[in-house]
Tab-separated table of C-alpha atoms in Angstrom:
chain	number	residue	atom	x	y	z
A	1	MET	CA	-4.310	-15.193	6.191
A	2	ILE	CA	-7.301	-13.641	7.226
A	3	ALA	CA	-9.166	-16.960	6.457
A	4	ARG	CA	-6.972	-18.233	9.111
A	5	ILE	CA	-7.128	-15.814	11.354
A	6	SER	CA	-10.355	-15.394	10.837
A	7	ASP	CA	-10.975	-19.510	11.493
A	8	SER	CA	-8.473	-19.623	14.289
A	9	THR	CA	-10.917	-17.135	15.702
A	10	SER	CA	-14.305	-18.542	15.673
A	11	SER	CA	-12.710	-22.070	16.840
A	12	PRO	CA	-13.583	-23.106	19.936
A	13	LEU	CA	-10.334	-24.157	20.788
A	14	ARG	CA	-8.984	-20.428	20.085
A	15	GLN	CA	-5.246	-20.940	18.390
A	16	GLU	CA	-2.750	-18.245	18.824
A	17	ILE	CA	-1.674	-16.775	15.941
A	18	ASN	CA	1.826	-15.399	15.636
A	19	LEU	CA	0.826	-12.377	13.457
A	20	SER	CA	4.349	-11.376	12.132
A	21	GLU	CA	5.038	-14.313	10.890
A	22	ALA	CA	1.412	-15.055	9.098
A	23	THR	CA	2.225	-10.854	7.936
A	24	MET	CA	5.362	-11.692	6.049
A	25	ALA	CA	4.116	-15.832	5.169
A	26	ALA	CA	1.037	-13.454	2.731
A	27	SER	CA	3.845	-10.770	1.605
A	28	ILE	CA	6.254	-13.941	0.574
A	29	SER	CA	3.382	-15.351	-1.673
A	30	MET	CA	2.128	-12.002	-2.820
A	31	VAL	CA	6.487	-10.669	-4.087
A	32	CYS	CA	6.927	-14.479	-4.973
A	33	GLY	CA	3.640	-14.532	-6.957
A	34	ILE	CA	4.522	-11.117	-9.126
A	35	VAL	CA	8.373	-12.034	-9.165
A	36	PHE	CA	8.586	-15.866	-9.888
A	37	GLY	CA	4.638	-16.626	-10.652
A	38	LYS	CA	4.096	-18.998	-8.056
A	39	ARG	CA	2.125	-18.387	-4.762
A	40	TYR	CA	3.971	-19.952	-2.099
A	41	GLU	CA	1.770	-21.683	0.272
A	42	GLU	CA	1.883	-20.555	4.658
A	43	GLY	CA	3.554	-22.851	6.197
A	44	GLY	CA	4.720	-24.630	3.294
A	45	ALA	CA	7.915	-26.683	2.672
A	46	GLU	CA	8.542	-23.960	-0.215
A	47	THR	CA	8.061	-21.151	2.329
A	48	LYS	CA	10.580	-22.369	4.371
A	49	ARG	CA	12.936	-22.950	2.136
A	50	PHE	CA	12.349	-19.426	1.109
A	51	LEU	CA	12.438	-18.127	4.423
A	52	GLN	CA	15.205	-20.015	5.489
A	53	ILE	CA	17.135	-18.403	2.511
A	54	THR	CA	16.499	-14.647	2.941
A	55	ARG	CA	17.173	-14.516	6.434
A	56	GLY	CA	20.234	-16.129	6.322
A	57	LEU	CA	21.050	-13.648	4.096
A	58	SER	CA	19.950	-10.690	6.454
A	59	VAL	CA	22.237	-12.359	9.191
A	60	LEU	CA	25.035	-12.668	6.762
A	61	THR	CA	24.718	-8.787	5.263
A	62	SER	CA	24.368	-7.320	8.735
A	63	SER	CA	27.581	-9.532	10.426
A	64	PHE	CA	31.000	-7.520	11.163
A	65	PHE	CA	33.292	-9.181	9.048
A	66	VAL	CA	37.149	-8.939	9.848
A	67	SER	CA	38.537	-8.410	6.845
A	68	ASP	CA	35.610	-5.542	5.552
A	69	TYR	CA	38.015	-3.623	7.384
A	70	PHE	CA	41.651	-5.277	7.852
A	71	PRO	CA	41.431	-7.417	4.752
A	72	ALA	CA	45.467	-8.935	6.200
A	73	PHE	CA	43.430	-10.210	9.075
A	74	GLY	CA	40.678	-12.378	6.709
A	75	LEU	CA	42.065	-15.156	8.096
A	76	VAL	CA	40.152	-14.607	11.280
A	77	ASP	CA	36.951	-15.098	8.905
A	78	GLU	CA	38.180	-18.314	8.155
A	79	ILE	CA	38.871	-19.503	11.034
A	80	SER	CA	35.679	-18.504	12.622
A	81	GLY	CA	33.743	-20.520	9.902
A	82	ARG	CA	31.703	-16.993	8.635
A	83	VAL	CA	32.877	-17.359	5.317
A	84	LYS	CA	32.461	-21.209	4.433
A	85	ARG	CA	28.552	-20.249	6.514
A	86	ALA	CA	28.986	-17.260	3.243
A	87	ASP	CA	29.518	-19.623	0.687
A	88	ALA	CA	26.924	-22.218	1.794
A	89	MET	CA	23.565	-19.322	1.275
A	90	CYS	CA	25.416	-18.099	-2.088
A	91	LYS	CA	25.051	-21.241	-3.276
A	92	GLY	CA	21.672	-22.058	-1.188
A	93	MET	CA	20.280	-19.589	-3.021
A	94	ASP	CA	22.373	-19.903	-6.220
A	95	GLU	CA	20.071	-23.448	-6.508
A	96	PHE	CA	17.040	-22.282	-5.610
A	97	TYR	CA	16.862	-19.220	-8.483
A	98	GLN	CA	17.826	-21.948	-10.451
A	99	GLU	CA	15.749	-23.967	-9.836
A	100	LEU	CA	13.106	-21.627	-9.866
A	101	ILE	CA	14.352	-20.762	-13.560
A	102	ASP	CA	14.103	-24.409	-14.433
A	103	GLU	CA	10.581	-24.497	-14.309
A	104	HIS	CA	10.074	-21.525	-15.800
A	105	LEU	CA	11.355	-22.900	-19.006
A	106	GLU	CA	10.118	-26.376	-18.910
A	107	SER	CA	6.945	-24.809	-18.342
A	108	ARG	CA	7.377	-22.521	-21.173
A	109	ARG	CA	8.479	-25.638	-22.954
A	110	GLU	CA	5.570	-26.718	-22.349
A	111	LYS	CA	3.615	-24.473	-23.534
A	112	GLU	CA	2.007	-24.217	-19.722
A	113	MET	CA	2.266	-20.318	-19.222
A	114	LYS	CA	2.309	-17.345	-20.604
A	115	GLU	CA	5.445	-16.186	-21.646
A	116	GLU	CA	5.683	-12.868	-20.353
A	117	GLU	CA	3.405	-13.429	-17.461
A	118	ASP	CA	5.787	-12.116	-14.469
A	119	MET	CA	8.825	-10.191	-14.071
A	120	LEU	CA	11.154	-14.080	-14.393
A	121	GLY	CA	9.320	-14.722	-17.831
A	122	VAL	CA	10.015	-11.254	-18.751
A	123	LEU	CA	13.599	-11.394	-18.021
A	124	ILE	CA	14.294	-15.607	-19.637
A	125	LYS	CA	12.407	-13.878	-23.300
A	126	LEU	CA	15.038	-11.122	-23.087
A	127	LYS	CA	17.637	-13.766	-22.209
A	128	GLU	CA	16.549	-15.577	-25.135
A	129	ASP	CA	15.986	-13.121	-27.702
A	130	ASP	CA	17.950	-13.634	-30.353
A	131	SER	CA	17.519	-9.639	-31.683
A	132	SER	CA	18.706	-8.182	-28.453
A	133	SER	CA	22.140	-7.061	-27.819
A	134	ASN	CA	21.532	-6.721	-23.818
A	135	GLY	CA	24.201	-9.630	-22.782
A	136	LEU	CA	21.974	-11.043	-19.848
A	137	THR	CA	23.068	-13.829	-18.760
A	138	TRP	CA	21.892	-15.776	-15.886
A	139	ASN	CA	23.901	-14.794	-13.403
A	140	ASN	CA	22.417	-11.687	-14.102
A	141	ILE	CA	18.418	-12.485	-14.429
A	142	LYS	CA	19.637	-14.608	-10.189
A	143	ALA	CA	21.056	-11.275	-9.524
A	144	LEU	CA	18.397	-9.379	-10.149
A	145	LEU	CA	15.389	-11.779	-9.050
A	146	MET	CA	17.436	-11.994	-5.621
A	147	VAL	CA	17.201	-7.752	-5.152
A	148	ASN	CA	13.524	-8.523	-6.314
């Protein structure tokens, strides 16, 4: 982020920089590095996908669902398309986290990464640990990743 800002201010073309986006991208890269074990490049396809999912989830959780207040009127949410959008958002998020889990499992099979390199690695190790009776499922792991 700092290099990009420095480059844009020192170049003769002097491009505008959206500091909100640059800060968000740097934060995402840092958090994803800690939690998922991989950093996303600013402006990259995976960063955009992650941003789209998190922004969509934020909009979804802050939107008004009639059925939350009047359960008998749940049909209104169906007709307005909110339920369909919520289902699509949840499916997209589930696929994203499943891809991360699959990448970790594949890397561990190929011995490319340490077992406990990041939070996801620790959770996978807990899940696969036979001596532990923690009852951790893949859905539990995805939920923990989503909270972080």
